[in-house]
Amino acid sequence: MVIVETPCQKIVWDLVPAIRASLAIELVKKGQSQAMSAKLLGIAPSAVSQYISGKRGYRIEFQGETKELIEKLAQDLIDNKVTDFVVRICDICVSARGIENKCNSGCGPEAQADDKTEDKAEGKVEDNE
């Protein structure tokens, strides 16, 4: 029997928890309490505690652009400057994976714009511009 792990499974099981763990750690490094970090990330305080202690979240050492994107997102969360958390996480994921274009996951501004264009073509979206 061949067990095949798809790229999406790797992302969901390894990369996304590692990004969340890095964000939680970065928020605490920047002076946020574990409770406030949990609130900013929309997760349970126990999850933040487990990320910090290494009991949860696959440990990936992010470097370069990916690390900078995580640090910037953490600061923007603190400063209440995040307008689309999903897009920012998608950008971090793309950077960490080292790909040039966004995945076809339906996240990111390009995918959302494409969806709106398709909906307009089908007459599903009113144009308020």
mmCIF file of C-alpha atoms in Angstrom:
data_model
loop_
_atom_site.group_PDB
_atom_site.id
_atom_site.type_symbol
_atom_site.label_atom_id
_atom_site.label_comp_id
_atom_site.label_asym_id
_atom_site.label_seq_id
_atom_site.Cartn_x
_atom_site.Cartn_y
_atom_site.Cartn_z
ATOM 1 C CA MET A 1 0.000 0.000 0.000
ATOM 2 C CA VAL A 2 1.344 3.391 -1.005
ATOM 3 C CA ILE A 3 0.679 6.274 1.345
ATOM 4 C CA VAL A 4 0.685 9.564 -0.487
ATOM 5 C CA GLU A 5 0.808 12.841 1.350
ATOM 6 C CA THR A 6 -0.377 15.707 -0.800
ATOM 7 C CA PRO A 7 1.284 19.133 -0.686
ATOM 8 C CA CYS A 8 -1.875 20.528 0.892
ATOM 9 C CA GLN A 9 -1.625 18.003 3.727
ATOM 10 C CA LYS A 10 1.990 19.032 4.380
ATOM 11 C CA ILE A 11 0.946 22.668 4.505
ATOM 12 C CA VAL A 12 -1.988 22.071 6.860
ATOM 13 C CA TRP A 13 -0.169 19.664 9.177
ATOM 14 C CA ASP A 14 3.326 21.184 9.210
ATOM 15 C CA LEU A 15 3.624 24.669 7.760
ATOM 16 C CA VAL A 16 0.504 26.436 9.046
ATOM 17 C CA PRO A 17 1.044 25.304 12.669
ATOM 18 C CA ALA A 18 4.680 26.400 12.387
ATOM 19 C CA ILE A 19 3.585 29.827 11.148
ATOM 20 C CA ARG A 20 1.082 30.122 14.017
ATOM 21 C CA ALA A 21 3.739 29.045 16.507
ATOM 22 C CA SER A 22 6.206 31.596 15.145
ATOM 23 C CA LEU A 23 3.575 34.335 15.290
ATOM 24 C CA ALA A 24 2.672 33.451 18.883
ATOM 25 C CA ILE A 25 6.339 33.446 19.903
ATOM 26 C CA GLU A 26 6.951 36.749 18.093
ATOM 27 C CA LEU A 27 3.955 38.401 19.775
ATOM 28 C CA VAL A 28 5.196 37.339 23.216
ATOM 29 C CA LYS A 29 8.734 38.533 22.335
ATOM 30 C CA LYS A 30 7.208 41.901 21.469
ATOM 31 C CA GLY A 31 5.738 42.151 24.963
ATOM 32 C CA GLN A 32 2.241 40.746 24.496
ATOM 33 C CA SER A 33 0.881 38.435 27.168
ATOM 34 C CA GLN A 34 -0.040 34.912 26.165
ATOM 35 C CA ALA A 35 -3.708 35.799 26.655
ATOM 36 C CA MET A 36 -3.448 38.885 24.410
ATOM 37 C CA SER A 37 -1.434 36.930 21.832
ATOM 38 C CA ALA A 38 -4.184 34.309 21.762
ATOM 39 C CA LYS A 39 -6.813 37.001 21.292
ATOM 40 C CA LEU A 40 -4.855 38.626 18.455
ATOM 41 C CA LEU A 41 -4.456 35.258 16.698
ATOM 42 C CA GLY A 42 -7.989 34.059 17.403
ATOM 43 C CA ILE A 43 -6.815 30.937 19.205
ATOM 44 C CA ALA A 44 -7.026 29.575 22.746
ATOM 45 C CA PRO A 45 -4.494 30.807 25.330
ATOM 46 C CA SER A 46 -3.534 27.168 25.924
ATOM 47 C CA ALA A 47 -2.525 26.908 22.258
ATOM 48 C CA VAL A 48 -0.185 29.898 22.654
ATOM 49 C CA SER A 49 1.319 28.294 25.750
ATOM 50 C CA GLN A 50 1.852 25.044 23.856
ATOM 51 C CA TYR A 51 3.394 26.854 20.883
ATOM 52 C CA ILE A 52 5.827 28.689 23.156
ATOM 53 C CA SER A 53 6.783 25.538 25.069
ATOM 54 C CA GLY A 54 7.286 23.560 21.856
ATOM 55 C CA LYS A 55 4.536 21.065 22.670
ATOM 56 C CA ARG A 56 2.495 22.153 19.668
ATOM 57 C CA GLY A 57 3.323 23.372 16.196
ATOM 58 C CA TYR A 58 5.917 21.813 13.964
ATOM 59 C CA ARG A 59 9.227 23.548 14.559
ATOM 60 C CA ILE A 60 10.468 25.215 11.415
ATOM 61 C CA GLU A 61 13.119 27.904 11.648
ATOM 62 C CA PHE A 62 11.967 30.589 9.268
ATOM 63 C CA GLN A 63 14.600 32.838 7.755
ATOM 64 C CA GLY A 64 14.917 35.758 5.387
ATOM 65 C CA GLU A 65 11.769 37.161 3.840
ATOM 66 C CA THR A 66 9.497 34.649 5.593
ATOM 67 C CA LYS A 67 10.832 35.630 9.022
ATOM 68 C CA GLU A 68 10.428 39.312 8.157
ATOM 69 C CA LEU A 69 6.822 38.751 7.039
ATOM 70 C CA ILE A 70 6.055 36.977 10.345
ATOM 71 C CA GLU A 71 7.677 39.774 12.369
ATOM 72 C CA LYS A 72 5.788 42.434 10.377
ATOM 73 C CA LEU A 73 2.458 40.630 10.776
ATOM 74 C CA ALA A 74 3.034 40.302 14.528
ATOM 75 C CA GLN A 75 3.727 44.039 14.810
ATOM 76 C CA ASP A 76 0.744 44.901 12.630
ATOM 77 C CA LEU A 77 -1.494 42.716 14.821
ATOM 78 C CA ILE A 78 -0.257 44.615 17.879
ATOM 79 C CA ASP A 79 -0.836 47.952 16.120
ATOM 80 C CA ASN A 80 -4.283 46.836 14.868
ATOM 81 C CA LYS A 81 -3.207 47.376 11.236
ATOM 82 C CA VAL A 82 -4.248 44.012 9.777
ATOM 83 C CA THR A 83 -7.100 44.244 7.303
ATOM 84 C CA ASP A 84 -6.915 40.738 5.822
ATOM 85 C CA PHE A 85 -5.265 38.149 8.053
ATOM 86 C CA VAL A 86 -5.859 35.297 5.588
ATOM 87 C CA VAL A 87 -4.013 37.070 2.777
ATOM 88 C CA ARG A 88 -1.077 37.816 5.092
ATOM 89 C CA ILE A 89 -0.867 34.161 6.191
ATOM 90 C CA CYS A 90 -1.051 33.112 2.540
ATOM 91 C CA ASP A 91 1.844 35.465 1.720
ATOM 92 C CA ILE A 92 3.908 33.930 4.533
ATOM 93 C CA CYS A 93 3.057 30.426 3.328
ATOM 94 C CA VAL A 94 4.053 31.276 -0.252
ATOM 95 C CA SER A 95 7.322 32.792 0.959
ATOM 96 C CA ALA A 96 8.103 29.800 3.172
ATOM 97 C CA ARG A 97 7.470 27.403 0.310
ATOM 98 C CA GLY A 98 9.720 29.442 -1.966
ATOM 99 C CA ILE A 99 7.294 29.688 -4.836
ATOM 100 C CA GLU A 100 6.876 32.704 -7.061
ATOM 101 C CA ASN A 101 3.130 32.592 -7.608
ATOM 102 C CA LYS A 102 0.313 32.072 -5.182
ATOM 103 C CA CYS A 103 -1.159 28.633 -4.857
ATOM 104 C CA ASN A 104 -4.574 27.861 -6.298
ATOM 105 C CA SER A 105 -6.081 27.663 -2.826
ATOM 106 C CA GLY A 106 -8.489 30.546 -3.248
ATOM 107 C CA CYS A 107 -6.524 32.787 -0.919
ATOM 108 C CA GLY A 108 -4.629 35.911 -1.735
ATOM 109 C CA PRO A 109 -5.755 39.074 -3.493
ATOM 110 C CA GLU A 110 -5.299 37.666 -7.004
ATOM 111 C CA ALA A 111 -7.579 34.704 -6.319
ATOM 112 C CA GLN A 112 -10.207 36.924 -4.725
ATOM 113 C CA ALA A 113 -10.090 39.323 -7.694
ATOM 114 C CA ASP A 114 -10.377 36.381 -10.106
ATOM 115 C CA ASP A 115 -13.405 35.053 -8.190
ATOM 116 C CA LYS A 116 -15.091 38.470 -8.368
ATOM 117 C CA THR A 117 -14.377 38.705 -12.114
ATOM 118 C CA GLU A 118 -15.845 35.241 -12.693
ATOM 119 C CA ASP A 119 -18.902 36.138 -10.623
ATOM 120 C CA LYS A 120 -19.379 39.351 -12.623
ATOM 121 C CA ALA A 121 -19.191 37.393 -15.858
ATOM 122 C CA GLU A 122 -21.934 35.124 -14.538
ATOM 123 C CA GLY A 123 -23.989 38.119 -13.357
ATOM 124 C CA LYS A 124 -23.631 37.267 -9.656
ATOM 125 C CA VAL A 125 -21.953 40.448 -8.361
ATOM 126 C CA GLU A 126 -23.207 43.989 -8.433
ATOM 127 C CA ASP A 127 -20.521 46.522 -9.231
ATOM 128 C CA ASN A 128 -20.570 49.271 -6.583
ATOM 129 C CA GLU A 129 -17.654 51.185 -8.098
#
